[in-house]
Amino acid sequence: MRAASAPQRQRRTALVTALGAAFAVLLGIIGVTGYVLLTRSHSSQTPGAQPAPAPAVLPAQGAPAPGQTPSPAPTSSATPTSQYFATPSGKICQVTVQQVTCQTCVPGAVITNAYTCTDPAPAVAVDTQGNVDKHPPDMASATGAQQLSGGTYRSSGWTIVTSGGWARFINDTTGHGMAMAAENFDSF
């Protein structure tokens, strides 16, 4: 009987070894997957709701009523080099022809027990090609920022759509841009 139990023990040992190796491989796969997911989600500051998709056709605002002639476009000297907007979450965004720059927090707001947002607030910018700059220069004075309160706005070649707490800044030429919410941003 001893001769019969020796092959059985060898099979059992081989089975335990194979199960241990399979378990180690499974843990490795879980670890690598977790790491990849963590690094990919790092572009968003905090988890939150995703921005609402932009409407397929954006309504034109400021179009003349039927039967009226449109007013002439302002001259280049009357066109501002940048315009400021206040998002629904209170962040200030600066829109220029080249890029959109938005605060990543509201100055004076307590972010954690150990951190208060400074003035000028840290910011993030996206250019017309969708390239993100996480350390843009400080924004100039934002006096007279227009409050975004739903709807569609246009400024310096960008369309701004607000919906569900998000403000989406979409470049009219390339379709690239960024979406800002209270504690999150996304570039596209």
mmCIF file of C-alpha atoms in Angstrom:
data_model
loop_
_atom_site.group_PDB
_atom_site.id
_atom_site.type_symbol
_atom_site.label_atom_id
_atom_site.label_comp_id
_atom_site.label_asym_id
_atom_site.label_seq_id
_atom_site.Cartn_x
_atom_site.Cartn_y
_atom_site.Cartn_z
ATOM 1 C CA MET A 1 0.000 0.000 0.000
ATOM 2 C CA ARG A 2 2.873 2.319 0.574
ATOM 3 C CA ALA A 3 3.830 2.069 -3.083
ATOM 4 C CA ALA A 4 0.333 3.200 -4.118
ATOM 5 C CA SER A 5 0.267 6.173 -1.734
ATOM 6 C CA ALA A 6 3.598 7.630 -2.898
ATOM 7 C CA PRO A 7 2.300 8.521 -6.404
ATOM 8 C CA GLN A 8 -0.858 9.900 -4.780
ATOM 9 C CA ARG A 9 1.239 12.166 -2.531
ATOM 10 C CA GLN A 10 3.250 13.336 -5.526
ATOM 11 C CA ARG A 11 0.041 14.201 -7.394
ATOM 12 C CA ARG A 12 -1.294 16.056 -4.367
ATOM 13 C CA THR A 13 1.991 17.986 -3.996
ATOM 14 C CA ALA A 14 1.963 18.855 -7.709
ATOM 15 C CA LEU A 15 -1.660 20.000 -7.458
ATOM 16 C CA VAL A 16 -0.946 22.215 -4.427
ATOM 17 C CA THR A 17 2.101 23.681 -6.190
ATOM 18 C CA ALA A 18 0.062 24.385 -9.358
ATOM 19 C CA LEU A 19 -2.741 26.014 -7.352
ATOM 20 C CA GLY A 20 -0.218 28.167 -5.480
ATOM 21 C CA ALA A 21 1.372 29.284 -8.751
ATOM 22 C CA ALA A 22 -2.056 30.057 -10.262
ATOM 23 C CA PHE A 23 -2.973 32.087 -7.170
ATOM 24 C CA ALA A 24 0.297 34.056 -7.398
ATOM 25 C CA VAL A 25 -0.341 34.808 -11.096
ATOM 26 C CA LEU A 26 -3.905 35.918 -10.296
ATOM 27 C CA LEU A 27 -2.651 38.288 -7.584
ATOM 28 C CA GLY A 28 -0.096 39.687 -10.037
ATOM 29 C CA ILE A 29 -2.770 40.330 -12.658
ATOM 30 C CA ILE A 30 -4.999 42.047 -10.097
ATOM 31 C CA GLY A 31 -2.089 44.218 -8.945
ATOM 32 C CA VAL A 32 -1.088 45.265 -12.469
ATOM 33 C CA THR A 33 -4.713 45.976 -13.440
ATOM 34 C CA GLY A 34 -5.213 48.096 -10.329
ATOM 35 C CA TYR A 35 -2.038 50.053 -11.030
ATOM 36 C CA VAL A 36 -3.026 50.703 -14.662
ATOM 37 C CA LEU A 37 -6.521 51.838 -13.680
ATOM 38 C CA LEU A 38 -5.125 54.107 -10.976
ATOM 39 C CA THR A 39 -2.632 55.789 -13.304
ATOM 40 C CA ARG A 40 -5.211 56.260 -16.070
ATOM 41 C CA SER A 41 -7.734 57.857 -13.727
ATOM 42 C CA HIS A 42 -5.076 60.206 -12.357
ATOM 43 C CA SER A 43 -5.948 62.906 -14.924
ATOM 44 C CA SER A 44 -9.159 63.595 -12.992
ATOM 45 C CA GLN A 45 -8.505 65.178 -9.618
ATOM 46 C CA THR A 46 -11.286 63.376 -7.790
ATOM 47 C CA PRO A 47 -13.833 60.819 -8.861
ATOM 48 C CA GLY A 48 -17.165 62.279 -9.754
ATOM 49 C CA ALA A 49 -19.849 62.427 -12.347
ATOM 50 C CA GLN A 50 -18.709 62.562 -15.943
ATOM 51 C CA PRO A 51 -19.497 65.651 -17.987
ATOM 52 C CA ALA A 52 -22.711 65.596 -19.907
ATOM 53 C CA PRO A 53 -22.071 65.031 -23.607
ATOM 54 C CA ALA A 54 -22.156 68.148 -25.719
ATOM 55 C CA PRO A 55 -25.245 68.522 -27.859
ATOM 56 C CA ALA A 56 -24.735 67.396 -31.462
ATOM 57 C CA VAL A 57 -25.958 70.737 -32.786
ATOM 58 C CA LEU A 58 -25.306 73.781 -30.663
ATOM 59 C CA PRO A 59 -27.962 76.478 -30.992
ATOM 60 C CA ALA A 60 -26.682 79.780 -32.303
ATOM 61 C CA GLN A 61 -27.309 82.645 -29.952
ATOM 62 C CA GLY A 62 -27.529 86.240 -30.956
ATOM 63 C CA ALA A 63 -28.912 85.439 -34.434
ATOM 64 C CA PRO A 64 -31.073 88.238 -35.824
ATOM 65 C CA ALA A 65 -34.809 87.781 -35.934
ATOM 66 C CA PRO A 66 -36.272 86.936 -39.357
ATOM 67 C CA GLY A 67 -36.502 90.066 -41.488
ATOM 68 C CA GLN A 68 -33.745 91.912 -39.605
ATOM 69 C CA THR A 69 -30.249 92.463 -40.903
ATOM 70 C CA PRO A 70 -27.422 91.319 -38.659
ATOM 71 C CA SER A 71 -25.318 93.964 -36.982
ATOM 72 C CA PRO A 72 -21.735 94.189 -38.234
ATOM 73 C CA ALA A 73 -19.076 92.217 -36.388
ATOM 74 C CA PRO A 74 -17.026 94.258 -33.933
ATOM 75 C CA THR A 75 -13.676 95.507 -35.144
ATOM 76 C CA SER A 76 -10.555 93.818 -33.855
ATOM 77 C CA SER A 77 -9.832 96.745 -31.541
ATOM 78 C CA ALA A 78 -13.234 96.224 -29.866
ATOM 79 C CA THR A 79 -12.715 92.475 -29.433
ATOM 80 C CA PRO A 80 -11.262 91.692 -25.999
ATOM 81 C CA THR A 81 -8.078 89.596 -25.864
ATOM 82 C CA SER A 82 -9.574 87.520 -23.069
ATOM 83 C CA GLN A 83 -12.895 87.126 -21.332
ATOM 84 C CA TYR A 84 -13.617 85.732 -17.870
ATOM 85 C CA PHE A 85 -16.422 83.410 -16.862
ATOM 86 C CA ALA A 86 -17.529 82.105 -13.446
ATOM 87 C CA THR A 87 -18.531 78.432 -13.628
ATOM 88 C CA PRO A 88 -21.572 77.105 -11.746
ATOM 89 C CA SER A 89 -19.159 75.800 -9.061
ATOM 90 C CA GLY A 90 -17.602 79.269 -8.590
ATOM 91 C CA LYS A 91 -14.306 78.725 -10.425
ATOM 92 C CA ILE A 92 -13.074 81.496 -12.687
ATOM 93 C CA CYS A 93 -12.060 80.628 -16.265
ATOM 94 C CA GLN A 94 -10.183 82.850 -18.709
ATOM 95 C CA VAL A 95 -10.949 82.348 -22.413
ATOM 96 C CA THR A 96 -8.515 83.515 -25.108
ATOM 97 C CA VAL A 97 -8.193 82.573 -28.766
ATOM 98 C CA GLN A 98 -5.280 80.245 -27.892
ATOM 99 C CA GLN A 99 -6.546 78.500 -24.749
ATOM 100 C CA VAL A 100 -8.934 78.255 -21.811
ATOM 101 C CA THR A 101 -7.466 78.535 -18.303
ATOM 102 C CA CYS A 102 -9.565 77.635 -15.239
ATOM 103 C CA GLN A 103 -8.920 77.692 -11.509
ATOM 104 C CA THR A 104 -8.758 74.221 -9.987
ATOM 105 C CA CYS A 105 -10.165 75.504 -6.696
ATOM 106 C CA VAL A 106 -11.914 78.587 -5.348
ATOM 107 C CA PRO A 107 -9.542 80.949 -3.450
ATOM 108 C CA GLY A 108 -10.106 80.779 0.302
ATOM 109 C CA ALA A 109 -11.970 77.466 0.153
ATOM 110 C CA VAL A 110 -10.728 74.769 2.520
ATOM 111 C CA ILE A 111 -9.731 71.753 0.413
ATOM 112 C CA THR A 112 -8.661 69.489 3.285
ATOM 113 C CA ASN A 113 -7.946 70.120 6.949
ATOM 114 C CA ALA A 114 -4.382 71.079 6.037
ATOM 115 C CA TYR A 115 -4.869 72.920 2.740
ATOM 116 C CA THR A 116 -6.678 76.111 1.790
ATOM 117 C CA CYS A 117 -6.855 77.268 -1.808
ATOM 118 C CA THR A 118 -4.508 80.203 -2.359
ATOM 119 C CA ASP A 119 -5.042 83.416 -4.277
ATOM 120 C CA PRO A 120 -4.143 83.319 -7.087
ATOM 121 C CA ALA A 121 -5.613 79.850 -7.289
ATOM 122 C CA PRO A 122 -3.765 77.020 -8.983
ATOM 123 C CA ALA A 123 -5.076 76.512 -12.489
ATOM 124 C CA VAL A 124 -5.213 74.151 -15.443
ATOM 125 C CA ALA A 125 -5.292 75.171 -19.106
ATOM 126 C CA VAL A 126 -6.149 73.461 -22.373
ATOM 127 C CA ASP A 127 -5.182 74.758 -25.797
ATOM 128 C CA THR A 128 -7.036 74.481 -29.100
ATOM 129 C CA GLN A 129 -5.479 71.047 -29.745
ATOM 130 C CA GLY A 130 -6.592 69.614 -26.379
ATOM 131 C CA ASN A 131 -3.108 69.751 -24.799
ATOM 132 C CA VAL A 132 -3.310 70.187 -21.019
ATOM 133 C CA ASP A 133 -0.994 72.529 -19.087
ATOM 134 C CA LYS A 134 -1.252 71.846 -15.346
ATOM 135 C CA HIS A 135 1.018 74.795 -14.481
ATOM 136 C CA PRO A 136 -0.121 77.748 -16.622
ATOM 137 C CA PRO A 137 0.848 81.314 -15.701
ATOM 138 C CA ASP A 138 -1.377 83.050 -13.164
ATOM 139 C CA MET A 139 -4.537 84.490 -14.662
ATOM 140 C CA ALA A 140 -4.818 88.252 -14.842
ATOM 141 C CA SER A 141 -7.433 90.077 -12.792
ATOM 142 C CA ALA A 142 -10.873 88.543 -13.296
ATOM 143 C CA THR A 143 -13.014 91.591 -12.631
ATOM 144 C CA GLY A 144 -16.353 91.442 -14.382
ATOM 145 C CA ALA A 145 -16.474 87.672 -14.879
ATOM 146 C CA GLN A 146 -19.703 86.611 -16.578
ATOM 147 C CA GLN A 147 -21.649 84.048 -14.519
ATOM 148 C CA LEU A 148 -22.393 80.861 -16.477
ATOM 149 C CA SER A 149 -25.894 79.806 -15.530
ATOM 150 C CA GLY A 150 -26.989 77.206 -18.029
ATOM 151 C CA GLY A 151 -27.184 77.471 -21.757
ATOM 152 C CA THR A 152 -24.631 78.083 -24.484
ATOM 153 C CA TYR A 153 -22.117 80.925 -24.684
ATOM 154 C CA ARG A 154 -19.492 81.871 -27.278
ATOM 155 C CA SER A 155 -16.195 83.682 -26.786
ATOM 156 C CA SER A 156 -12.954 83.999 -28.799
ATOM 157 C CA GLY A 157 -13.620 80.947 -30.974
ATOM 158 C CA TRP A 158 -14.832 78.748 -28.092
ATOM 159 C CA THR A 159 -18.335 77.483 -27.333
ATOM 160 C CA ILE A 160 -19.180 77.141 -23.645
ATOM 161 C CA VAL A 161 -21.995 74.794 -22.626
ATOM 162 C CA THR A 162 -23.130 74.469 -19.005
ATOM 163 C CA SER A 163 -25.121 71.478 -17.842
ATOM 164 C CA GLY A 164 -25.401 69.423 -14.655
ATOM 165 C CA GLY A 165 -22.755 71.374 -12.723
ATOM 166 C CA TRP A 166 -20.244 71.109 -15.577
ATOM 167 C CA ALA A 167 -18.963 73.874 -17.851
ATOM 168 C CA ARG A 168 -17.635 72.525 -21.187
ATOM 169 C CA PHE A 169 -15.269 74.729 -23.196
ATOM 170 C CA ILE A 170 -15.168 73.486 -26.814
ATOM 171 C CA ASN A 171 -12.914 74.979 -29.484
ATOM 172 C CA ASP A 172 -15.090 75.809 -32.488
ATOM 173 C CA THR A 173 -12.396 74.831 -35.022
ATOM 174 C CA THR A 174 -10.889 71.637 -33.560
ATOM 175 C CA GLY A 175 -13.598 70.334 -31.205
ATOM 176 C CA HIS A 176 -10.987 69.919 -28.456
ATOM 177 C CA GLY A 177 -11.421 71.460 -25.040
ATOM 178 C CA MET A 178 -12.050 70.863 -21.375
ATOM 179 C CA ALA A 179 -14.906 70.336 -18.936
ATOM 180 C CA MET A 180 -14.823 71.773 -15.397
ATOM 181 C CA ALA A 181 -16.916 70.805 -12.364
ATOM 182 C CA ALA A 182 -16.696 71.520 -8.639
ATOM 183 C CA GLU A 183 -13.894 69.040 -7.914
ATOM 184 C CA ASN A 184 -13.085 67.559 -11.297
ATOM 185 C CA PHE A 185 -11.903 68.414 -14.782
ATOM 186 C CA ASP A 186 -11.566 66.493 -18.015
ATOM 187 C CA SER A 187 -9.865 67.316 -21.312
ATOM 188 C CA PHE A 188 -10.829 66.057 -24.725
#
